[in-house]
Coordinates of C-alpha atoms and ligand atoms in Angstrom, one line a residue:
M195 CA -0.2 -0.3 0.1
E196 CA 1.7 3.5 -1.1
T197 CA 1.2 5.0 2.4
P198 CA 1.6 9.0 1.3
A199 CA -0.4 8.7 -2.2
L200 CA -3.5 7.4 -0.5
R201 CA -3.4 10.1 2.6
A202 CA -2.6 13.1 -0.1
A203 CA -5.4 11.6 -2.5
L204 CA -7.7 11.6 -0.1
L205 CA -6.6 14.6 1.6
A206 CA -6.4 17.1 -2.0
W207 CA -10.5 15.3 -1.9
Y208 CA -11.4 16.6 1.2
D209 CA -10.6 19.6 0.4
A210 CA -12.3 19.8 -2.9
G211 CA -15.6 19.2 -1.5
A212 CA -15.2 18.1 2.6
R213 CA -19.1 18.7 4.0
D214 CA -20.0 22.1 5.2
L215 CA -21.2 21.0 8.6
P216 CA -22.0 22.7 11.4
W217 CA -19.6 21.6 14.2
R218 CA -16.0 22.3 11.4
A219 CA -14.0 24.3 10.9
G220 CA -12.8 23.6 7.9
P221 CA -10.1 22.1 5.6
G222 CA -6.9 23.4 6.6
S223 CA -8.3 25.8 8.6
A224 CA -5.7 27.5 11.9
A225 CA -8.9 28.3 13.6
R226 CA -9.2 24.2 15.5
A227 CA -12.9 23.4 15.0
D228 CA -14.4 24.4 19.4
P229 CA -13.8 21.1 21.1
Y230 CA -18.0 21.2 22.8
R231 CA -19.5 21.5 19.5
V232 CA -16.7 18.2 18.1
W233 CA -17.8 16.7 21.3
L234 CA -21.3 17.4 21.1
S235 CA -22.0 16.3 17.7
E236 CA -19.9 13.4 18.1
V237 CA -22.7 12.3 20.5
M238 CA -25.6 13.0 18.6
L239 CA -24.1 11.1 15.9
Q240 CA -23.4 8.6 17.8
Q241 CA -27.5 7.2 17.1
T242 CA -28.2 9.5 15.0
T243 CA -27.4 10.9 11.1
V244 CA -26.4 14.2 9.9
P245 CA -29.2 15.4 8.6
H246 CA -31.5 14.2 11.5
A247 CA -29.0 16.1 14.4
T248 CA -28.0 19.3 13.2
P249 CA -31.4 21.1 13.2
Y250 CA -30.9 19.0 17.7
F251 CA -27.2 20.3 17.6
L252 CA -28.1 24.0 16.4
A253 CA -30.7 24.0 19.3
F254 CA -28.6 23.2 22.2
T255 CA -25.8 25.8 20.7
R256 CA -27.5 29.0 20.3
R257 CA -29.6 28.1 23.7
W258 CA -25.9 26.5 25.1
P259 CA -22.5 28.0 23.7
T260 CA -20.8 27.0 26.1
V261 CA -20.2 23.3 27.5
S262 CA -20.5 26.0 31.5
A263 CA -23.3 26.9 30.3
L264 CA -25.2 23.3 29.0
A265 CA -23.3 22.4 32.5
A266 CA -25.7 24.8 34.4
E267 CA -28.5 24.2 33.6
A268 CA -31.4 21.9 34.6
D269 CA -31.4 18.8 34.2
G270 CA -35.6 17.6 33.0
E271 CA -34.4 21.0 30.4
V272 CA -32.4 19.0 29.3
M273 CA -33.9 16.0 28.6
A274 CA -36.7 18.0 26.9
A275 CA -34.1 19.6 24.8
W276 CA -32.8 15.8 23.6
A277 CA -36.6 13.7 23.2
G278 CA -36.1 13.0 19.4
L279 CA -33.0 12.1 19.8
G280 CA -32.9 9.1 21.0
Y281 CA -31.9 7.6 24.9
Y282 CA -32.1 9.8 27.0
A283 CA -28.8 8.0 29.1
R284 CA -26.9 9.3 26.4
A285 CA -28.2 13.1 27.8
R286 CA -28.1 12.5 31.4
N287 CA -24.4 10.6 30.2
L288 CA -24.1 14.2 28.5
L289 CA -24.5 16.2 31.5
A290 CA -22.7 14.2 34.2
C291 CA -19.4 15.6 31.2
A292 CA -20.5 19.2 30.9
R293 CA -20.7 19.5 34.3
A294 CA -17.0 17.1 35.3
V295 CA -15.1 19.3 32.7
A296 CA -17.4 23.1 34.8
A297 CA -16.5 21.2 37.9
D298 CA -12.8 19.8 37.0
H299 CA -11.1 22.1 34.1
G300 CA -12.6 25.0 34.5
G301 CA -15.1 25.0 31.9
V302 CA -11.9 24.0 29.5
F303 CA -12.1 21.0 27.7
P304 CA -8.8 18.4 27.9
D305 CA -7.3 18.7 24.8
T306 CA -5.7 14.3 24.8
E307 CA -7.0 11.1 24.6
E308 CA -6.5 10.0 27.3
G309 CA -7.8 13.6 29.3
L310 CA -11.0 12.8 27.2
R311 CA -11.3 9.3 27.6
A312 CA -10.8 10.1 31.1
L313 CA -14.8 12.1 32.2
P314 CA -17.8 10.9 32.1
G315 CA -19.6 8.9 29.7
V316 CA -16.5 9.3 26.9
G317 CA -15.6 6.1 25.3
A318 CA -12.5 4.8 23.5
Y319 CA -14.2 6.7 19.7
T320 CA -15.6 9.4 20.6
A321 CA -11.9 10.1 23.0
A322 CA -10.4 10.1 20.0
A323 CA -12.5 12.2 17.9
V324 CA -12.4 15.2 19.6
A325 CA -8.8 14.9 20.3
A326 CA -8.4 14.3 16.2
I327 CA -10.8 17.0 15.2
A328 CA -10.8 20.0 18.2
F329 CA -6.2 18.8 19.1
D330 CA -5.4 17.4 15.6
R331 CA -4.3 15.3 17.7
E332 CA -2.2 12.0 16.2
A333 CA -6.2 10.4 17.2
N334 CA -6.9 6.7 15.3
V335 CA -10.7 7.0 15.1
V336 CA -12.5 4.2 13.8
D337 CA -16.4 3.5 14.2
G338 CA -18.7 1.4 11.8
N339 CA -17.5 3.2 8.9
V340 CA -13.9 3.4 8.7
E341 CA -14.0 -0.1 9.0
R342 CA -16.1 -0.5 5.5
V343 CA -13.0 1.3 4.5
M344 CA -10.5 -0.5 5.7
A345 CA -11.7 -3.5 5.0
R346 CA -12.6 -2.9 1.3
L347 CA -9.2 -0.6 0.8
F348 CA -7.8 -4.0 2.4
A349 CA -9.8 -6.7 1.1
V350 CA -9.8 -8.0 4.3
E351 CA -11.2 -11.7 4.9
A352 CA -11.8 -12.2 8.3
P353 CA -14.9 -11.6 9.4
L354 CA -16.8 -9.3 11.7
P355 CA -16.1 -9.1 14.5
D356 CA -13.4 -10.8 14.8
A357 CA -11.5 -8.6 12.5
K358 CA -12.1 -5.7 14.7
P359 CA -8.7 -4.8 15.9
E360 CA -7.1 -5.9 12.4
L361 CA -9.2 -3.3 10.9
K362 CA -8.1 -1.2 13.3
R363 CA -3.9 -1.6 13.0
L364 CA -4.6 -0.5 9.4
A365 CA -6.8 2.5 10.2
G366 CA -4.0 3.2 12.4
E367 CA -0.5 3.4 10.1
L368 CA -3.3 4.9 7.4
V369 CA -2.4 8.0 10.7
T370 CA 0.0 10.0 10.7
A371 CA 1.3 13.9 12.7
D372 CA 0.4 15.9 9.4
R373 CA -3.3 17.3 9.9
P374 CA -4.6 14.2 11.7
G375 CA -7.9 16.1 12.2
D376 CA -8.7 16.7 9.1
W377 CA -8.0 12.7 8.2
A378 CA -10.5 11.5 10.6
Q379 CA -12.8 13.4 9.3
A380 CA -11.6 13.1 5.2
L381 CA -12.0 9.3 6.5
M382 CA -15.6 10.2 7.7
D383 CA -17.2 11.6 4.3
L384 CA -15.3 8.8 2.1
G385 CA -17.6 6.5 4.3
A386 CA -20.8 8.4 4.5
T387 CA -20.6 9.7 1.0
V388 CA -18.8 7.5 -1.8
C389 CA -17.9 4.3 0.5
R390 CA -21.0 3.7 1.4
P391 CA -22.9 0.4 3.3
K392 CA -25.6 -0.9 0.0
A393 CA -23.9 0.1 -3.5
P394 CA -19.7 1.9 -2.4
L395 CA -19.2 5.1 -5.7
C396 CA -16.1 3.1 -6.3
D397 CA -16.3 5.4 -9.6
R398 CA -15.9 8.5 -8.0
C399 CA -13.8 7.3 -5.3
P400 CA -10.6 9.1 -5.2
V401 CA -8.4 6.7 -3.3
S402 CA -10.0 3.3 -5.9
R403 CA -6.6 2.8 -7.7
F404 CA -5.3 2.2 -3.0
C405 CA -8.1 0.4 -3.1
A406 CA -7.9 -4.1 -3.1
G407 CA -11.7 -4.4 -2.7
F408 CA -12.2 -2.7 -6.5
A409 CA -9.2 -4.2 -7.9
Q410 CA -11.0 -7.8 -7.0
G411 CA -14.5 -6.5 -8.5
D412 CA -16.7 -7.3 -5.0
A413 CA -15.6 -3.8 -3.4
E414 CA -19.7 -4.6 -1.5
T415 CA -19.3 -7.5 0.4
F416 CA -16.5 -6.0 2.4
P417 CA -16.1 -6.0 5.1
R418 CA -17.0 -10.0 5.4
K419 CA -19.8 -10.8 8.5
T420 CA -19.7 -14.3 10.6
K421 CA -22.5 -16.1 9.3
K422 CA -24.7 -16.7 12.2
A423 CA -24.4 -20.4 13.8
D424 CA -28.8 -22.5 12.9
R425 CA -30.3 -21.9 16.1
P426 CA -32.8 -22.8 17.6
R427 CA -35.6 -21.1 17.4
R428 CA -38.3 -20.4 20.5
F429 CA -41.5 -17.8 21.0
G430 CA -43.2 -16.6 23.6
V431 CA -45.1 -13.2 24.7
A432 CA -43.7 -10.5 25.9
Y433 CA -47.8 -8.2 27.6
L434 CA -46.4 -4.6 27.8
L435 CA -49.2 -3.4 30.2
T436 CA -49.5 0.1 30.4
R437 CA -51.0 3.0 33.2
G438 CA -51.2 6.3 32.4
G439 CA -47.1 6.8 31.3
E440 CA -46.2 3.6 33.3
V441 CA -45.2 0.4 32.5
A442 CA -45.6 -2.6 34.5
L443 CA -42.8 -4.7 35.2
V444 CA -41.4 -8.0 36.5
R445 CA -38.1 -9.3 37.9
R446 CA -37.1 -12.4 36.5
P447 CA -36.9 -15.5 39.0
P448 CA -32.5 -15.6 40.0
K449 CA -32.3 -18.6 38.1
G450 CA -32.0 -18.8 34.6
L451 CA -31.8 -16.0 31.9
L452 CA -32.0 -13.0 32.6
G453 CA -32.2 -14.4 36.0
G454 CA -32.9 -11.3 38.6
M455 CA -33.3 -8.5 36.2
L456 CA -36.4 -6.3 35.7
G457 CA -38.6 -7.3 32.3
L458 CA -42.4 -7.6 30.5
P459 CA -43.9 -10.1 31.8
T460 CA -44.3 -12.6 29.3
S461 CA -45.5 -16.5 28.8
D462 CA -43.2 -18.8 28.7
W463 CA -40.7 -19.3 25.4
R464 CA -41.5 -22.2 23.9
A465 CA -40.8 -24.3 20.8
T466 CA -44.3 -23.8 18.9
P467 CA -45.6 -20.1 18.0
W468 CA -48.2 -18.2 20.6
M469 CA -51.9 -18.9 19.0
D470 CA -54.1 -15.3 19.9
E471 CA -56.0 -17.0 22.9
E472 CA -53.0 -19.2 24.3
A473 CA -51.1 -15.7 24.9
E474 CA -54.7 -13.4 25.9
A475 CA -54.6 -16.8 28.6
A476 CA -51.7 -16.3 29.7
A477 CA -51.5 -12.5 30.1
P478 CA -50.2 -11.1 33.3
A479 CA -53.5 -9.6 33.4
S480 CA -57.1 -9.5 31.7
A481 CA -58.1 -6.3 29.6
K482 CA -57.7 -5.9 26.4
W483 CA -54.7 -7.0 25.2
K484 CA -53.8 -5.6 21.3
D485 CA -51.5 -7.6 19.5
A486 CA -48.6 -4.4 18.9
G487 CA -46.3 -7.5 16.0
E488 CA -43.4 -8.8 17.3
I489 CA -38.9 -8.5 17.5
D490 CA -36.9 -10.6 17.0
H491 CA -34.5 -11.0 19.3
V492 CA -30.8 -13.7 18.6
F493 CA -29.5 -15.3 22.9
T494 CA -26.4 -17.4 22.8
H495 CA -28.1 -20.5 22.2
F496 CA -31.4 -19.7 20.9
A497 CA -32.7 -16.9 18.5
L498 CA -36.5 -15.9 20.2
T499 CA -39.6 -14.2 18.5
L500 CA -41.3 -12.7 21.1
R501 CA -45.3 -11.7 19.7
V502 CA -45.7 -8.0 22.0
F503 CA -49.1 -7.3 23.2
R504 CA -50.0 -4.2 24.6
A505 CA -52.9 -2.6 27.0
E506 CA -54.4 -0.6 29.8
G507 CA -54.6 -2.4 32.4
A508 CA -53.5 -2.3 36.0
M509 CA -51.7 -5.4 38.2
E510 CA -49.4 -6.2 40.6
A511 CA -45.4 -4.7 38.8
E512 CA -43.0 -2.5 39.9
W513 CA -45.1 0.2 37.7
T514 CA -42.1 2.4 36.4
A515 CA -42.4 5.9 34.0
R516 CA -41.2 5.4 30.2
E517 CA -37.7 7.1 30.3
G518 CA -36.6 4.2 32.7
L519 CA -37.0 1.6 30.4
G520 CA -34.2 2.4 28.6
A521 CA -31.8 0.1 31.9
L522 CA -33.5 -2.8 30.8
P523 CA -32.1 -6.0 29.4
S524 CA -32.5 -5.8 25.0
V525 CA -34.4 -7.7 23.9
F526 CA -37.5 -5.6 26.7
L527 CA -36.3 -3.0 25.8
K528 CA -36.6 -4.2 21.5
A529 CA -40.3 -5.5 23.2
A530 CA -41.0 -2.2 24.6
R531 CA -40.8 -0.3 22.0
K532 CA -42.4 -2.6 19.4
G533 CA -45.5 -2.2 21.8
L534 CA -45.7 1.9 22.2
G535 CA -44.3 2.9 18.8
A536 CA -43.4 6.4 18.4
S537 CA -44.8 7.4 22.1
F538 CA -41.6 5.7 23.1
E539 CA -39.3 8.0 22.3
T540 CA -40.8 10.8 23.0
L541 CA -43.1 10.9 25.8
A542 CA -40.7 10.9 29.1
Ligands
SF4_216 FE1 -14.9 2.2 -1.0 FE2 -14.8 2.0 -3.2 FE3 -13.4 4.2 -2.7 FE4 -12.6 1.3 -2.8 S1 -13.1 1.8 -4.5 S2 -12.7 2.4 -1.5 S3 -15.0 0.4 -2.5 S4 -15.6 3.2 -2.8

């Protein structure tokens, strides 16, 4: 791999046509991007797309132009502004991080990857992204998009997720002390606009002449994925009983799968699907149950199809407000989302 030529080609492409994003300083800009804005954008983009996150980003930065302003805000105000952006746990982490920067760092973000990583709620990816983009640190910024670009550029045959360390190593070999912030953003732009998951635009790609996947003619088939082993399938019913804004949760028996954890009440999980009458007969409370669809979930040793039934009613349970559902094991979270539909994200 001709690393310097590849780097030069991608950076030249970025210089000529970088996406204009409100948290960016622009390619080659002497003024670095504001770390607060970079951090905020990265947290928002972890769960949504650029077009969806942009109005939220603009609203947040208008209302709270600095990390100290955000840190001083009441929790409820920030939670309300976050509504529609996904899990509230992220908004809580956002506030915890802002308050740590305000209280422990005088309102100034640490300027190294390690310093950023030590902040509450800041993971390896966000720390690397902020270090590179805001402080031009030589950080290796690798998310799913960069993994895909690396898998294609180097035609990595090892399947995900096992290939992750190798893809990270390959990405790291392309990072140098020369413009690391622009490099990270150039790779992000390439993954978002050209080396897309489906139908990559190889004929418009600035690095196609270096791309092993393109040379082989099967670029889109990378990254390889591990074939899911055939697992037995089980079937069950989850019951979403609501009372005003609250949902009935029950604690599972201490032994067994998800032992001792809170979840939606369910039927047994068995080898054959549940018919409507059986599902209603197994319900934890008598109510006007309505079929809300079904979800699939894969456990280590079996796959589960859960029908979700929803009703308003009463039962002996741990009644939990909807914003508390984010802490449920993912199978129940999926079922709750299915049962609550659009109101899941917007009602707190
Ligand atoms: Fe991706 Fe195609 Fe460019 Fe290779 S040539 S990096 S597969 S867009």
